[in-house]
Amino acid sequence: MIGAESVCRPGRFLQQLKADFLQPKTMMFQLVHLLGVLVCGSQAALQVSISLNKVELSVGESKFFICTAIGEPVRLEWFNPQGERILPSKRMALHSETSRSRLIIYNAIIEDAGIYRCQATDANGHTEEASVVLEIYQRLTFRDVQSPQEFRHGETAEVVCDVISSPVPVVVWYYQDKEITEEHHSRFQVLPNNNLQIHQVTKADEGVYRCEASVEARGEIDFVDIAMVVNVPPVLSVFQPAFNATADYQESVTFTCMTSGSPDPLVTWHRKGQQLEPSEQYIIARLEGGRSMLTIRNIRQGDGGTYTCRATNKAGSQEREIFLKVFVQPHITQLKNVTAVEGSAAMISCGAEGEPLPDISWRRASDGKAFTDGDKSQDGRFEVRGRHGKSVLTISGVKLTDLGRFDCEALSRIGGHQKSMFLDIEYIPKLLSNHTIFYSWEGNAVNISCDVMSNPPATMLWRRERFTISAEGTTNTRVHSAEGKSVLEVTPMSDRDFGRYNCTARNNIGVRYQEFILAQADVPSSPYSVRLSAVSQRLATVTFMKPDSHGGVPISFYLVQYKDVGSQEWRDVKSHSIQTTVVLTALEPNTTYEVRVAAVNGKGQGEFSHTESFQTLPIREPSPPAVHGQRGMGKAYRLGLVKQDDGGMPIVEYIVKYRTDKEEQWMTKLVPGMNDFAMLQPLQWNTRYEVEITARNVKGLSEPSFYQFFMPQKPDITESLFSGLGLGTVVGLGLGALLVLLVLVDVGCFFLRHCGLLMCITRSVCSKKTSTSGKGKEIEEGKAAYLLSRTFEESLSCAAQNHLKHIHCERERRLISIIY
């Protein structure tokens, strides 16, 4: 029970309430307070209490404290251990009411330790306070311990183990489950800051180290495992420090670098300070065992030089150089066509590149003459000077004969290159026309050609009496131009158009003139020395000499006129072109003719020659015929008849008489005159024959021609038979006969000795018939062999018959004729 005395004593009263577990702001608390006020009146005193008196807190933990005031406080405030009033912040929060205030400390730190006071102030300015002691300790904490920790081979390594606690912890290091002590490891030392120091660390020191910390006062212990990595700088080597290659041959070269180190080095390739990236030209391959290869494809001249292989890792880098020597085939880079003026000097320059630098020489294509550095021709016009891949050929007093191709050749020990240029020569126009006199007549157009050779091409003009003839021409003149030629077409209309014409050729080198004369043409003079030859009954050949003058224009043809002496009408025969021989045909036998000749040109026909007379031959008997012979088929002989002079009339027939050399009686055969052969048959074998042949026309018989021939012996029948067969046929028949013989022998061996090819075939066929007796088996085998042999013989006989059917019917006819 709470007595009145207790109620009137606020301190004791609150203590009692605390003892009775009364909390501020509860209904019971308010009732007691109201009761105290009623009983005690204004005698109530200000009282302050904090929920906790002493607190231990670990770094990083959070805690709150409640301050309660009894009485009529107007203000509750908290003060930190430094006596400063606490204001709300991120780590310290205040939640205050009229008689109650809560202080919250978040994530406590060591500096937060000390005495915290809660002070209450009433309306009269009277203050009361309560305090709480906050003790803060540091647990074992490993701060930012890195794993793995990396060090370079050979340096002094310091493995960091940053651990804190309060009080200060004791740190012990372990490696491979064994404590590290300085006595056993002279290279190992635990530093005052608890870090582990290792002198001249090696790859063998790599592994996991344990840092263990303990606080004996609290029995607290903890550890952390730290992986230590020892990085070894790269070691780089190359198999071959220098390479040779030839450019422009699609060659490839491969460089190889060997690397070692930890971690595995990164290998890069560099040239001229730039890192090479994989491409179609550069192929970079990384293989096992630390090998790196750089392949350079399609090597060109610019690929020569130094290449660097660089290996890099965390511990450092190393590089090696490889030199590529690129040989370059000679290549002519400078050679141009040159134009020079006749009589001046020409300089032809040829430049070439290559590795090694090539030697340059010259060759003149027109005659193959070669010039090398320092050469000078005998006439002193050609001289060569060269230096550093360039050669100059100098030609003094250039002539037109120097025009043409010159070859420049660059040559080194790995190859050569040749290129050509053309030396063009400019010169003053050169007029080439030798024909300067032209003939024509009124109304006849003539072309006067002015031919010129010039370089550059010349412009050409025509003049007549100091007046220029325009390109369009006039009523009777026209100009036709072509390359190197100008043709003036003139159609004379009167005597004024005949005379001198001037051709002028001009280029930038100079000018040349040539004069032409257009003269009036005349008809040709008469031919002479007219002669008749090869006169027969119906033909005659006229020959003559050309006239002395053709009248200024070429002769077109010759006109030959002839007639018989009793006629007044001349018949014309034109010569073929300008031939001076004309054949007269369709003449009458035994007739006298007159003949004369005139020449014809563009102007017209000239005078006739003197008249010549001749007489054709009368009709007579034919000349003896010519004969040649050849053997016919069987008992026949063929005589060939060669056409002869028929005497002026056609051959009516040939009378052929023939007999043996033992007979006196002639046999006669008449052959039409149009035939060219006579066939004599039948004749006797092994007999000589005499032949007499006479030709007849309407005038009579010719003199006879004689001919002899011999008939051979009668051919052998067998020879005649096989003469119709080819070599293949004869061989085939022989092989067929041989096969028939072999079959017959094999059949005999089958029956007599029970052996041979037929015996093997029969046994194979009849081996399945096991139910028959031995004698029956032999009979069956015999029958099979007999049938097989008959079939084979019939096949061969049939083949032979078919082959014989191909004998030509002509051969059969010949055989019959031989027999009979």
mmCIF file of C-alpha atoms in Angstrom, residues 612-776:
data_model
loop_
_atom_site.group_PDB
_atom_site.id
_atom_site.type_symbol
_atom_site.label_atom_id
_atom_site.label_comp_id
_atom_site.label_asym_id
_atom_site.label_seq_id
_atom_site.Cartn_x
_atom_site.Cartn_y
_atom_site.Cartn_z
ATOM 1 C CA GLU A 612 49.153 -7.295 -193.750
ATOM 2 C CA SER A 613 47.816 -10.233 -195.817
ATOM 3 C CA PHE A 614 47.789 -14.002 -195.074
ATOM 4 C CA GLN A 615 46.102 -17.124 -196.427
ATOM 5 C CA THR A 616 44.581 -19.966 -194.405
ATOM 6 C CA LEU A 617 45.522 -23.565 -195.187
ATOM 7 C CA PRO A 618 43.318 -25.770 -197.376
ATOM 8 C CA ILE A 619 41.382 -28.778 -195.923
ATOM 9 C CA ARG A 620 43.432 -32.006 -195.809
ATOM 10 C CA GLU A 621 43.494 -35.475 -194.253
ATOM 11 C CA PRO A 622 43.990 -35.704 -190.449
ATOM 12 C CA SER A 623 47.419 -36.166 -188.973
ATOM 13 C CA PRO A 624 48.263 -39.619 -187.509
ATOM 14 C CA PRO A 625 46.570 -40.173 -184.154
ATOM 15 C CA ALA A 626 48.568 -40.561 -180.897
ATOM 16 C CA VAL A 627 47.917 -43.740 -178.845
ATOM 17 C CA HIS A 628 48.593 -44.931 -175.288
ATOM 18 C CA GLY A 629 47.288 -48.156 -173.660
ATOM 19 C CA GLN A 630 46.620 -49.931 -170.391
ATOM 20 C CA ARG A 631 45.420 -53.412 -169.394
ATOM 21 C CA GLY A 632 41.702 -53.827 -168.832
ATOM 22 C CA MET A 633 39.713 -56.387 -166.852
ATOM 23 C CA GLY A 634 40.236 -60.048 -167.750
ATOM 24 C CA LYS A 635 40.999 -60.535 -171.436
ATOM 25 C CA ALA A 636 40.455 -56.865 -172.356
ATOM 26 C CA TYR A 637 42.881 -54.072 -173.260
ATOM 27 C CA ARG A 638 42.098 -50.332 -173.350
ATOM 28 C CA LEU A 639 43.653 -48.014 -175.977
ATOM 29 C CA GLY A 640 43.578 -44.286 -175.263
ATOM 30 C CA LEU A 641 43.200 -41.933 -178.287
ATOM 31 C CA VAL A 642 44.784 -38.476 -178.088
ATOM 32 C CA LYS A 643 43.096 -35.736 -180.164
ATOM 33 C CA GLN A 644 45.276 -34.578 -183.065
ATOM 34 C CA ASP A 645 45.149 -32.081 -185.902
ATOM 35 C CA ASP A 646 41.938 -32.957 -187.720
ATOM 36 C CA GLY A 647 43.037 -31.310 -191.039
ATOM 37 C CA GLY A 648 40.329 -28.682 -190.888
ATOM 38 C CA MET A 649 37.361 -31.069 -190.629
ATOM 39 C CA PRO A 650 36.087 -33.192 -187.715
ATOM 40 C CA ILE A 651 37.315 -36.792 -187.290
ATOM 41 C CA VAL A 652 34.540 -39.143 -188.447
ATOM 42 C CA GLU A 653 35.968 -42.368 -187.062
ATOM 43 C CA TYR A 654 39.067 -44.258 -186.001
ATOM 44 C CA ILE A 655 39.863 -47.555 -187.769
ATOM 45 C CA VAL A 656 41.596 -49.894 -185.289
ATOM 46 C CA LYS A 657 43.224 -53.086 -186.642
ATOM 47 C CA TYR A 658 44.893 -55.624 -184.351
ATOM 48 C CA ARG A 659 46.382 -59.152 -184.542
ATOM 49 C CA THR A 660 48.733 -61.447 -182.661
ATOM 50 C CA ASP A 661 52.367 -61.629 -183.691
ATOM 51 C CA LYS A 662 51.711 -65.170 -184.956
ATOM 52 C CA GLU A 663 48.736 -64.369 -187.130
ATOM 53 C CA GLU A 664 48.476 -62.699 -190.506
ATOM 54 C CA GLN A 665 44.748 -61.981 -190.362
ATOM 55 C CA TRP A 666 43.844 -58.523 -188.942
ATOM 56 C CA MET A 667 40.795 -57.948 -186.793
ATOM 57 C CA THR A 668 39.118 -54.584 -187.344
ATOM 58 C CA LYS A 669 37.218 -52.381 -184.872
ATOM 59 C CA LEU A 670 35.616 -49.024 -185.786
ATOM 60 C CA VAL A 671 35.542 -46.333 -183.077
ATOM 61 C CA PRO A 672 33.468 -43.112 -183.451
ATOM 62 C CA GLY A 673 35.554 -39.981 -183.815
ATOM 63 C CA MET A 674 34.095 -38.419 -180.671
ATOM 64 C CA ASN A 675 35.457 -41.261 -178.484
ATOM 65 C CA ASP A 676 38.756 -40.973 -176.681
ATOM 66 C CA PHE A 677 39.425 -44.697 -176.217
ATOM 67 C CA ALA A 678 38.977 -48.110 -177.865
ATOM 68 C CA MET A 679 38.396 -51.412 -175.942
ATOM 69 C CA LEU A 680 39.918 -54.579 -177.465
ATOM 70 C CA GLN A 681 38.430 -57.926 -176.256
ATOM 71 C CA PRO A 682 38.486 -60.882 -175.944
ATOM 72 C CA LEU A 683 42.210 -61.395 -176.258
ATOM 73 C CA GLN A 684 44.495 -64.378 -175.689
ATOM 74 C CA TRP A 685 46.658 -64.952 -172.621
ATOM 75 C CA ASN A 686 50.435 -64.770 -172.872
ATOM 76 C CA THR A 687 50.310 -63.206 -176.336
ATOM 77 C CA ARG A 688 51.836 -60.154 -178.026
ATOM 78 C CA TYR A 689 49.531 -57.954 -180.140
ATOM 79 C CA GLU A 690 50.158 -55.445 -182.927
ATOM 80 C CA VAL A 691 47.819 -52.502 -183.440
ATOM 81 C CA GLU A 692 47.380 -50.167 -186.435
ATOM 82 C CA ILE A 693 45.161 -47.059 -185.999
ATOM 83 C CA THR A 694 44.019 -44.657 -188.721
ATOM 84 C CA ALA A 695 41.873 -41.485 -188.386
ATOM 85 C CA ARG A 696 39.355 -40.478 -191.120
ATOM 86 C CA ASN A 697 37.614 -37.193 -191.945
ATOM 87 C CA VAL A 698 35.603 -36.202 -195.015
ATOM 88 C CA LYS A 699 38.836 -35.468 -196.872
ATOM 89 C CA GLY A 700 40.273 -38.922 -196.335
ATOM 90 C CA LEU A 701 42.454 -41.122 -194.120
ATOM 91 C CA SER A 702 45.448 -40.110 -192.071
ATOM 92 C CA GLU A 703 48.727 -41.912 -192.023
ATOM 93 C CA PRO A 704 48.457 -44.959 -189.669
ATOM 94 C CA SER A 705 49.931 -45.063 -186.126
ATOM 95 C CA PHE A 706 51.389 -48.332 -184.790
ATOM 96 C CA TYR A 707 51.268 -49.733 -181.252
ATOM 97 C CA GLN A 708 52.198 -53.024 -179.550
ATOM 98 C CA PHE A 709 51.249 -54.571 -176.181
ATOM 99 C CA PHE A 710 51.589 -57.942 -174.417
ATOM 100 C CA MET A 711 48.861 -59.905 -172.605
ATOM 101 C CA PRO A 712 50.184 -61.691 -169.456
ATOM 102 C CA GLN A 713 49.788 -65.328 -168.434
ATOM 103 C CA LYS A 714 46.483 -66.695 -167.227
ATOM 104 C CA PRO A 715 46.052 -65.900 -163.469
ATOM 105 C CA ASP A 716 45.819 -68.745 -160.837
ATOM 106 C CA ILE A 717 42.237 -69.437 -159.625
ATOM 107 C CA THR A 718 43.175 -69.555 -155.936
ATOM 108 C CA GLU A 719 45.220 -66.422 -156.268
ATOM 109 C CA SER A 720 42.321 -64.735 -157.980
ATOM 110 C CA LEU A 721 39.965 -65.859 -155.323
ATOM 111 C CA PHE A 722 42.024 -64.599 -152.397
ATOM 112 C CA SER A 723 43.056 -61.503 -154.241
ATOM 113 C CA GLY A 724 39.487 -60.316 -153.663
ATOM 114 C CA LEU A 725 39.835 -60.789 -149.918
ATOM 115 C CA GLY A 726 41.604 -58.428 -147.638
ATOM 116 C CA LEU A 727 44.388 -59.403 -145.270
ATOM 117 C CA GLY A 728 41.978 -59.365 -142.316
ATOM 118 C CA THR A 729 39.600 -61.759 -144.069
ATOM 119 C CA VAL A 730 42.349 -64.249 -144.842
ATOM 120 C CA VAL A 731 43.682 -64.114 -141.284
ATOM 121 C CA GLY A 732 40.134 -64.555 -139.921
ATOM 122 C CA LEU A 733 39.540 -67.658 -142.014
ATOM 123 C CA GLY A 734 42.857 -69.087 -140.863
ATOM 124 C CA LEU A 735 42.043 -68.531 -137.208
ATOM 125 C CA GLY A 736 38.590 -70.114 -137.754
ATOM 126 C CA ALA A 737 40.157 -73.220 -139.216
ATOM 127 C CA LEU A 738 42.599 -73.408 -136.306
ATOM 128 C CA LEU A 739 39.725 -73.191 -133.783
ATOM 129 C CA VAL A 740 37.834 -76.012 -135.552
ATOM 130 C CA LEU A 741 40.971 -78.168 -135.357
ATOM 131 C CA LEU A 742 41.392 -77.442 -131.633
ATOM 132 C CA VAL A 743 37.725 -78.363 -130.969
ATOM 133 C CA LEU A 744 38.122 -81.696 -132.793
ATOM 134 C CA VAL A 745 41.272 -82.523 -130.769
ATOM 135 C CA ASP A 746 39.490 -81.633 -127.514
ATOM 136 C CA VAL A 747 36.521 -83.895 -128.397
ATOM 137 C CA GLY A 748 38.926 -86.753 -129.127
ATOM 138 C CA CYS A 749 40.623 -86.258 -125.741
ATOM 139 C CA PHE A 750 37.187 -86.313 -124.110
ATOM 140 C CA PHE A 751 36.199 -89.746 -125.483
ATOM 141 C CA LEU A 752 39.598 -91.447 -125.435
ATOM 142 C CA ARG A 753 41.270 -90.094 -122.264
ATOM 143 C CA HIS A 754 38.395 -88.441 -120.379
ATOM 144 C CA CYS A 755 40.198 -85.153 -120.184
ATOM 145 C CA GLY A 756 40.239 -81.742 -121.849
ATOM 146 C CA LEU A 757 38.132 -78.578 -121.752
ATOM 147 C CA LEU A 758 34.883 -80.318 -122.774
ATOM 148 C CA MET A 759 35.405 -82.901 -120.036
ATOM 149 C CA CYS A 760 35.680 -80.126 -117.402
ATOM 150 C CA ILE A 761 32.547 -78.365 -118.720
ATOM 151 C CA THR A 762 30.553 -81.607 -118.853
ATOM 152 C CA ARG A 763 31.491 -82.630 -115.321
ATOM 153 C CA SER A 764 30.544 -79.216 -114.033
ATOM 154 C CA VAL A 765 27.135 -79.377 -115.768
ATOM 155 C CA CYS A 766 26.341 -82.987 -114.864
ATOM 156 C CA SER A 767 27.763 -83.044 -111.329
ATOM 157 C CA LYS A 768 24.276 -82.585 -109.827
ATOM 158 C CA LYS A 769 22.808 -85.700 -111.506
ATOM 159 C CA THR A 770 23.956 -88.195 -108.830
ATOM 160 C CA SER A 771 21.068 -90.672 -109.287
ATOM 161 C CA THR A 772 22.337 -92.026 -112.648
ATOM 162 C CA SER A 773 24.792 -94.930 -112.919
ATOM 163 C CA GLY A 774 28.412 -94.579 -113.949
ATOM 164 C CA LYS A 775 27.781 -95.862 -117.463
ATOM 165 C CA GLY A 776 24.762 -93.658 -117.918
#
